[in-house]
Short mmCIF file of C-alpha atoms (C1' of nucleotides) in Angstrom, two decimals:
data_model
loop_
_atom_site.label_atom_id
_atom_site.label_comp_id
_atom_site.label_asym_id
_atom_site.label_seq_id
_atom_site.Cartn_x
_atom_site.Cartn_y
_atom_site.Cartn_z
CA UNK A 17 0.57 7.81 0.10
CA UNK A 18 -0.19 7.68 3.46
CA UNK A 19 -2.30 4.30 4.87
CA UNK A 20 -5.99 4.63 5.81
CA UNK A 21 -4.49 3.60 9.22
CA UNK A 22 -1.90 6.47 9.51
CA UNK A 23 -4.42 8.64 8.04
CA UNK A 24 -7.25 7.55 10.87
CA UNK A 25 -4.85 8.02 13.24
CA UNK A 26 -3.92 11.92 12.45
CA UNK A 27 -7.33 12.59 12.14
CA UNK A 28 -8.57 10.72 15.53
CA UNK A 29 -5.19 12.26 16.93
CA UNK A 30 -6.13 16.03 16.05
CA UNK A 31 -9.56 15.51 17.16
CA UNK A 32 -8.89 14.08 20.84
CA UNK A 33 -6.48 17.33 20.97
CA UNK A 34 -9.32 19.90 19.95
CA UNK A 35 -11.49 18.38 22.60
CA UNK A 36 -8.59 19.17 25.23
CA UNK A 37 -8.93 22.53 24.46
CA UNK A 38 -12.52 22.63 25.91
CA UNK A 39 -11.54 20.15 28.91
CA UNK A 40 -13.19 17.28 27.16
CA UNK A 41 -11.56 13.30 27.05
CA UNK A 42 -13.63 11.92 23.79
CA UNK A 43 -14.16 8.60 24.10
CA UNK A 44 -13.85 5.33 21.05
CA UNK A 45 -17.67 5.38 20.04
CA UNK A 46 -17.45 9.39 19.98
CA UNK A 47 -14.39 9.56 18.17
CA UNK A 48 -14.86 6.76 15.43
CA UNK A 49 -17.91 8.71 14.76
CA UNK A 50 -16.17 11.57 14.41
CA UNK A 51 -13.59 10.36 12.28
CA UNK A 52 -16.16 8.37 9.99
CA UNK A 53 -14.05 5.08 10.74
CA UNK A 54 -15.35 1.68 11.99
CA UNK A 55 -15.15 1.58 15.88
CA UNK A 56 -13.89 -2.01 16.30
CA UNK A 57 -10.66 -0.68 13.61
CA UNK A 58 -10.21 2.16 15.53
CA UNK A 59 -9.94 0.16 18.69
CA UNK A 60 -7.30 -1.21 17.20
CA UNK A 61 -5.44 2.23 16.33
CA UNK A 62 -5.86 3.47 19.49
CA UNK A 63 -4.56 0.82 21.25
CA UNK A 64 -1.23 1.21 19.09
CA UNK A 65 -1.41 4.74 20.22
CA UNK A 66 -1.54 4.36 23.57
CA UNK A 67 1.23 1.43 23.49
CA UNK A 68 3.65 4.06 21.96
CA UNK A 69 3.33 6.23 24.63
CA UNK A 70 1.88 9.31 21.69
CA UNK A 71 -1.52 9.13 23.57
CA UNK A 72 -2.93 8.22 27.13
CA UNK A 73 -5.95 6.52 27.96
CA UNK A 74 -8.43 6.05 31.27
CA UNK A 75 -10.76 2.92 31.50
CA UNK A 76 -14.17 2.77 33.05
CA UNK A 77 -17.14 5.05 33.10
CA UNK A 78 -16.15 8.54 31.87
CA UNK A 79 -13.30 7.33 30.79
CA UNK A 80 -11.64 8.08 26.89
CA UNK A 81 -8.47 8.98 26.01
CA UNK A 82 -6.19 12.73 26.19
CA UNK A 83 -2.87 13.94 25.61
CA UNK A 84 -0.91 13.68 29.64
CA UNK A 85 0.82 17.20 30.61
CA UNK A 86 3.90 15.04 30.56
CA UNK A 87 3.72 14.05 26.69
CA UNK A 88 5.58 16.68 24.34
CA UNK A 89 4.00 17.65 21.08
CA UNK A 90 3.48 14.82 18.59
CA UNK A 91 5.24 15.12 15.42
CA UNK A 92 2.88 13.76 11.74
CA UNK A 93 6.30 12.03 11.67
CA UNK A 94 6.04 9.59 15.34
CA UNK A 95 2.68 8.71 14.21
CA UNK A 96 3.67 7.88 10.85
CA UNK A 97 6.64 6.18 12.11
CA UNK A 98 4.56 4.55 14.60
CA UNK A 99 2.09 3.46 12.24
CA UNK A 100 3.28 2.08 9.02
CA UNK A 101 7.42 2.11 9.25
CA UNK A 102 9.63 4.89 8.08
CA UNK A 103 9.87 3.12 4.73
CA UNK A 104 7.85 6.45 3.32
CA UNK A 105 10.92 8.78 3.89
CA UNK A 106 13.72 6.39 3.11
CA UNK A 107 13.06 3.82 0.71
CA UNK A 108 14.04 4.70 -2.98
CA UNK A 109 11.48 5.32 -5.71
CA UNK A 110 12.35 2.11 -7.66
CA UNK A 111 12.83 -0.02 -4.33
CA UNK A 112 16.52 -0.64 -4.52
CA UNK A 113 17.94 -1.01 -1.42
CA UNK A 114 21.44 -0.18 -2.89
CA UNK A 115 20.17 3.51 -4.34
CA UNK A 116 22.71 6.02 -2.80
CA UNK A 117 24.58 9.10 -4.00
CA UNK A 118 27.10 7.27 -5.15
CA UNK A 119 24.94 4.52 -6.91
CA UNK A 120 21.61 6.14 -7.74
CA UNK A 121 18.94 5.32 -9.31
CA UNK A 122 17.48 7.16 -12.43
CA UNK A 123 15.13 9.05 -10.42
CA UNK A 124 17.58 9.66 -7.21
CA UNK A 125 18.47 13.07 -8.14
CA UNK A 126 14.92 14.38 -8.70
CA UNK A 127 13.19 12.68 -6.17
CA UNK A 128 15.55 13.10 -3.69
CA UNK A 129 14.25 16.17 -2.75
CA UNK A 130 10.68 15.66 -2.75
CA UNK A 131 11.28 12.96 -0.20
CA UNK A 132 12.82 15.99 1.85
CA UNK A 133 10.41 17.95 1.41
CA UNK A 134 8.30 15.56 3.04
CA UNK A 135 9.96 14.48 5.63
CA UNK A 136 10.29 18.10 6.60
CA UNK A 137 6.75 18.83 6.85
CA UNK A 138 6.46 15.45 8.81
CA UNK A 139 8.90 16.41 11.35
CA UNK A 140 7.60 20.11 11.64
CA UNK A 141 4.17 19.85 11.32
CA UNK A 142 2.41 18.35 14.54
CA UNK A 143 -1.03 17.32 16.17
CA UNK A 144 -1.26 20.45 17.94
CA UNK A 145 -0.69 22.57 14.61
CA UNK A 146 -3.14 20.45 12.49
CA UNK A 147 -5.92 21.15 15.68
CA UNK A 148 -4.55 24.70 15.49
CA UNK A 149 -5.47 25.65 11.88
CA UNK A 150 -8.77 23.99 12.47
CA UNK A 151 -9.75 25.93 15.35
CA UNK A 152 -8.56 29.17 13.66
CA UNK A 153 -11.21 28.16 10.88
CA UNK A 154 -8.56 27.86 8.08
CA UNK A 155 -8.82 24.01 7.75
CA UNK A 156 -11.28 21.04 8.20
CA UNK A 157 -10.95 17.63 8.99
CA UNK A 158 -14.27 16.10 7.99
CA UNK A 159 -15.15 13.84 5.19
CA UNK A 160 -18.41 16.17 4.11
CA UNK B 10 5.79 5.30 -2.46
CA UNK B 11 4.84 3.02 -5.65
CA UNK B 12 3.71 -0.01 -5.15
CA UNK B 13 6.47 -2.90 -6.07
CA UNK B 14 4.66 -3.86 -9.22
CA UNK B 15 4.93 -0.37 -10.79
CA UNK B 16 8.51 -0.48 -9.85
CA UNK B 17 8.60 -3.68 -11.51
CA UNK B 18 6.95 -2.04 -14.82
CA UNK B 19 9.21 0.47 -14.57
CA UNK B 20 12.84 -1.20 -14.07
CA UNK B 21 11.45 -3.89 -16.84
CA UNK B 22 10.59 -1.13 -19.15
CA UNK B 23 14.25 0.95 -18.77
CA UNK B 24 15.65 -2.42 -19.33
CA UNK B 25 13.90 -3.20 -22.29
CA UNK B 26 14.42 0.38 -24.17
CA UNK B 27 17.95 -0.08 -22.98
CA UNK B 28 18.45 -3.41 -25.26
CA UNK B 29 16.99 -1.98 -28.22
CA UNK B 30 19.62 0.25 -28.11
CA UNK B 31 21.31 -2.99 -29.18
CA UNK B 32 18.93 -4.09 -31.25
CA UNK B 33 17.81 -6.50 -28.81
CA UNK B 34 14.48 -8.04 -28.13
CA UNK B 35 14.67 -9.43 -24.56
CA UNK B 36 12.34 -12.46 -23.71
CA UNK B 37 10.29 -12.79 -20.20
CA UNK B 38 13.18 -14.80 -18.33
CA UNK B 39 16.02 -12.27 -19.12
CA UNK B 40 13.97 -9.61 -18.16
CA UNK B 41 12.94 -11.03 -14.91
CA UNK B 42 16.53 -12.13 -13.99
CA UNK B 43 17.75 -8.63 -14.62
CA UNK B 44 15.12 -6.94 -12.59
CA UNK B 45 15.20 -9.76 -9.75
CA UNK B 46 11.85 -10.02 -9.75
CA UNK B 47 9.80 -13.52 -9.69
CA UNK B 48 9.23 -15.20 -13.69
CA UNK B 49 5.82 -15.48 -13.51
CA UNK B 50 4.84 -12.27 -11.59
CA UNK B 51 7.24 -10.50 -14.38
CA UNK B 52 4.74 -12.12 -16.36
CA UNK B 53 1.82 -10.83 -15.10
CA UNK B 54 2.95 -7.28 -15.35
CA UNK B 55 4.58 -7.90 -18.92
CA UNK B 56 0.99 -8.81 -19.72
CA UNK B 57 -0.47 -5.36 -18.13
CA UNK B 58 2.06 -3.48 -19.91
CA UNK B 59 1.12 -4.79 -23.33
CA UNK B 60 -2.49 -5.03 -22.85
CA UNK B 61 -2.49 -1.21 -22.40
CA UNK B 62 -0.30 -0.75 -25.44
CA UNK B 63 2.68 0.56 -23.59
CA UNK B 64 4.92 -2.13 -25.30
CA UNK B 65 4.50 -4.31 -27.80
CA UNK B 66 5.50 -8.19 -27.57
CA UNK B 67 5.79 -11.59 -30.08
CA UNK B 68 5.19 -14.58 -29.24
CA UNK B 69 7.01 -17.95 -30.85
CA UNK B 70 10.76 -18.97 -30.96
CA UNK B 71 13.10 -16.00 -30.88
CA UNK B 72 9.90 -13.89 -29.09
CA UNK B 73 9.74 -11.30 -26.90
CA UNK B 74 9.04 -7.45 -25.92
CA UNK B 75 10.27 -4.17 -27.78
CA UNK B 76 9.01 -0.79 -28.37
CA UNK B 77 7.31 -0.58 -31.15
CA UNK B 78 7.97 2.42 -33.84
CA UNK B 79 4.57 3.71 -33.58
CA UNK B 80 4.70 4.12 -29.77
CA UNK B 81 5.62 7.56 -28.08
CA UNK B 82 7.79 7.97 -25.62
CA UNK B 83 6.42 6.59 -22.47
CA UNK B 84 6.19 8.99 -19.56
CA UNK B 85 6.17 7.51 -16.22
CA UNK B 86 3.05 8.87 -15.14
CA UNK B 87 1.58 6.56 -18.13
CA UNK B 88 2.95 3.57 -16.42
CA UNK B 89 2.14 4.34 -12.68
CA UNK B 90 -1.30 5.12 -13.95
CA UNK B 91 -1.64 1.81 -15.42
CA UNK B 92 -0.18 -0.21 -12.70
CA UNK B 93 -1.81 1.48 -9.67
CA UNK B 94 -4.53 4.09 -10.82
CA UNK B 95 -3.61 8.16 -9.97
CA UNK B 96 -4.27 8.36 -6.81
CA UNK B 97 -0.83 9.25 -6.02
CA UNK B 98 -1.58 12.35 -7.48
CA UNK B 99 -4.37 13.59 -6.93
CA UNK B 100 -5.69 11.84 -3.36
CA UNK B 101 -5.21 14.14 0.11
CA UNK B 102 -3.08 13.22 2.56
CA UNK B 103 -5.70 12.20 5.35
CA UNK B 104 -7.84 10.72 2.31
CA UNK B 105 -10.34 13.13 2.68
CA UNK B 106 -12.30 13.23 -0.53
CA UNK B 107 -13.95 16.61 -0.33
CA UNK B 108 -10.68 18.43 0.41
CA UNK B 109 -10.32 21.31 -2.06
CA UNK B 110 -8.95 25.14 -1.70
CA UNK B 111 -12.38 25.82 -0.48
CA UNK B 112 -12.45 23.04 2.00
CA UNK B 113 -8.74 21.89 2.63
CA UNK B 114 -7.33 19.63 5.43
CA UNK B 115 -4.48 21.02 7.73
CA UNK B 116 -1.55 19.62 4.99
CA UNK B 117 -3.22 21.08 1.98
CA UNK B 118 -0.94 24.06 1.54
CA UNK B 119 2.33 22.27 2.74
CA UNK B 120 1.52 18.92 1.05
CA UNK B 121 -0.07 20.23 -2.54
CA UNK B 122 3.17 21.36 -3.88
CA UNK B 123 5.16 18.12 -3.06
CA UNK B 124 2.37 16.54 -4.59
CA UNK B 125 2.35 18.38 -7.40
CA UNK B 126 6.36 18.11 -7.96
CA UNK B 127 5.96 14.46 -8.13
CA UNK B 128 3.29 15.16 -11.09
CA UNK B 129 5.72 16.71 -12.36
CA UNK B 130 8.86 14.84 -12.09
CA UNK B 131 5.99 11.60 -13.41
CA UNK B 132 5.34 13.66 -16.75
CA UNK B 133 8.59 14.77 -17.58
CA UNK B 134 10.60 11.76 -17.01
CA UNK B 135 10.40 8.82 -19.63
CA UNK B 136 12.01 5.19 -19.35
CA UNK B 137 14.01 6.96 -22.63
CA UNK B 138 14.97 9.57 -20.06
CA UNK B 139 15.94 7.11 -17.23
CA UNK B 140 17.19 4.72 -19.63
CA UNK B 141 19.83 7.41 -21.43
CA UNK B 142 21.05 8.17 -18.10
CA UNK B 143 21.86 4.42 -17.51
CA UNK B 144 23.62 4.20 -20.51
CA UNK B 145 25.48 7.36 -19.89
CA UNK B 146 26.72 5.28 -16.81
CA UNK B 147 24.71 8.59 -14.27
CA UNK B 148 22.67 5.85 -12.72
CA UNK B 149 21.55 2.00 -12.43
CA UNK B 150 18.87 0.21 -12.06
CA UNK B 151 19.80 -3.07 -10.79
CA UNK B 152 19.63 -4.28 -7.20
CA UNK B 153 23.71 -4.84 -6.01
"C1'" DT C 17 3.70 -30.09 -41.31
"C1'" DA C 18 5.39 -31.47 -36.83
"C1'" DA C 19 8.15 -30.06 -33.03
"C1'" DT C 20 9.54 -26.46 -30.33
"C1'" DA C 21 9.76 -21.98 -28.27
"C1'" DA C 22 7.70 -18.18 -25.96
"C1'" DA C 23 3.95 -15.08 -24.60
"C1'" DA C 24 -1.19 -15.04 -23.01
"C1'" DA C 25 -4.64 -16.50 -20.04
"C1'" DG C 26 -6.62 -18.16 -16.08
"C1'" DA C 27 -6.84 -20.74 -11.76
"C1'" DC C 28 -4.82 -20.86 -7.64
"C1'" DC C 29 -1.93 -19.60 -3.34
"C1'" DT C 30 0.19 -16.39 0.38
"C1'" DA C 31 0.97 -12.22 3.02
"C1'" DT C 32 -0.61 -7.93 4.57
"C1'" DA C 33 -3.98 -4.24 5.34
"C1'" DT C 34 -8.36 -3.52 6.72
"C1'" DG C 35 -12.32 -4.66 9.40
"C1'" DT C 36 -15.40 -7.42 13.03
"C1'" DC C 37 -16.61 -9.82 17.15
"C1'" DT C 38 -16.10 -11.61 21.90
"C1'" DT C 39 -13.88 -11.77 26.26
"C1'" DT C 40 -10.98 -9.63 29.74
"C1'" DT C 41 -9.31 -5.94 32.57
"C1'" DG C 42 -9.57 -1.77 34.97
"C1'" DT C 43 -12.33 2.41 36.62
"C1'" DT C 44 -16.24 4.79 38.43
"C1'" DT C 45 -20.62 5.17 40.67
"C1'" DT C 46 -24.22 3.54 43.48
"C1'" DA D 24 -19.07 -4.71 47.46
"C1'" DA D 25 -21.89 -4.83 43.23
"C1'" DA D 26 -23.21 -2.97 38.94
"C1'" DA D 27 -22.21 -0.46 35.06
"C1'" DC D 28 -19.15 1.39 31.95
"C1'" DA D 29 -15.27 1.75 28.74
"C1'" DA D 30 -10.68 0.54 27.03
"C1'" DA D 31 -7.46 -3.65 26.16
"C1'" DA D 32 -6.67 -7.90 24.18
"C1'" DG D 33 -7.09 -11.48 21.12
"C1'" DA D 34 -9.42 -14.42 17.81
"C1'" DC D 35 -11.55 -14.22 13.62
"C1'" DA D 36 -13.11 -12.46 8.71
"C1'" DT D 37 -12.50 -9.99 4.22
"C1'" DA D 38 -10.06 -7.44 0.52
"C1'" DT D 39 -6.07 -6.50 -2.00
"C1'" DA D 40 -1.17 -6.86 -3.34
"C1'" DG D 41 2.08 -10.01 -4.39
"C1'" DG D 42 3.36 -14.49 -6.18
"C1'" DT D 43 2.94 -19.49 -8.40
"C1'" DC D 44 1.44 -22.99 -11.50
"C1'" DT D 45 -0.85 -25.10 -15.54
"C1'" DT D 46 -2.98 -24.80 -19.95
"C1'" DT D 47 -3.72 -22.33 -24.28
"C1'" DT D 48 -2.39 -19.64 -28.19
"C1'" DT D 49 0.81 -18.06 -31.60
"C1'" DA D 50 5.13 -17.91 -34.00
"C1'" DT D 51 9.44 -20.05 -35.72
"C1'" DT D 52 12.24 -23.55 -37.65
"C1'" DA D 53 13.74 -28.10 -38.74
#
DNA sequence: TAATAAAAAGACCTATATGTCTTTTGTTTT
DNA sequence: AAAACAAAAGACATATAGGTCTTTTTATTA
């Protein structure tokens, strides 16, 4: 499972990029709102953002933050990464640091794969995707 | 990823159904040493485990836990529901709590299958399955 | 039956994730 | 240049997971 940072941070992520399709920079207050997260906590994951270069920001009146020409399409895996660690696609089921093909643990073989399959839709999928399906009407992003 | 006390339950568990192969009724320090995990936080789960009649235990010179007769095999989705709730299983991925078919978020299609593979892989696997693999020397459990 | 062994129970502590508040810094507008 | 605005930064607060310690209960055995 994903934390309720990462997950605040997708969601604040894919909204700041469907507001760049109408010219708009969101700003904290607007997109807290939107996201239905505390403002002051997702200060704090924007400012993480910004600092790893996935988002850019302007200060001052009008100012909010927007995805720079310059910055390539964000992968669910950099923010994850970003966010809470890689430990999600590498770590072994039972938490043994040894666990490798050639000393697995009961559940290697079996969840092996479903670790793959994850990481695959983490490196595929992207913000711009998510913000695509959800423009295209075939997904939502709110709580209600 | 489980939380370290479920994969404290679990490792325990394998251990103990492994020594009653042996007729063996391991006590609270041997089964803390083996899983290198802390005495009296073994103890704490130990006392989880039990309480929800997933083991059975004696107290008194010569004590300890076992299986009893009457219990079932043990699947591990009994024990990671015990330990840490299901919301590994059923939660979304952005913890949206009204995400459905009819209302999904943007990872619904790619994410519910890897979701539901680790249902699953939780009700078909038992620390009887896990342990006979052990003792058919296909996998182990302990730390180095 | 007394001494001992071992699990159960409960109070406490620590680290991390989550959340809040205040001050500082930088940008825009008047 | 001054005022207003908005993000950045940092100190603080709370909740939960992880971990420790002491006392109580129950069983065994000498």
């Amino acid at each position: 499972m994903l934390t309720k940072s990462t997950q605040y941070a997708i969601r604040a992520l894919v909204y700041i990029q469907l507001q760049s399709y109408n010219q708009k920079r969101p700003g904290l207050a607007e997109i807290a709102k939107e996201i239905e997260a505390p403002e002051a906590y997702t200060a704090k994951i924007m400012q993480i953002l910004t600092k790893h270069k996935l988002l850019s920001s302007v200060k001052g009146r009008g100012g909010g933050f927007f995805f720079s020409e310059k910055e390539p399409e964000t992968s669910l895996y950099s923010v994850i990464v970003v966010m809470e660690g890689d430990s999600c696609f590498t770590s072994c089921a039972f938490g043994l640091s040894s666990c490798s093909s050639s000393k697995p643990c009961p559940l290697h073989d079996k969840y092996g794969p479903i670790k793959e399959a994850f990481l695959k839709l983490a490196q595929e999928e992207t913000i711009q995707t998510l913000a695509q399906k959800i423009k295209h009407g075939d997904a939502v992003i709110n709580l209600l």
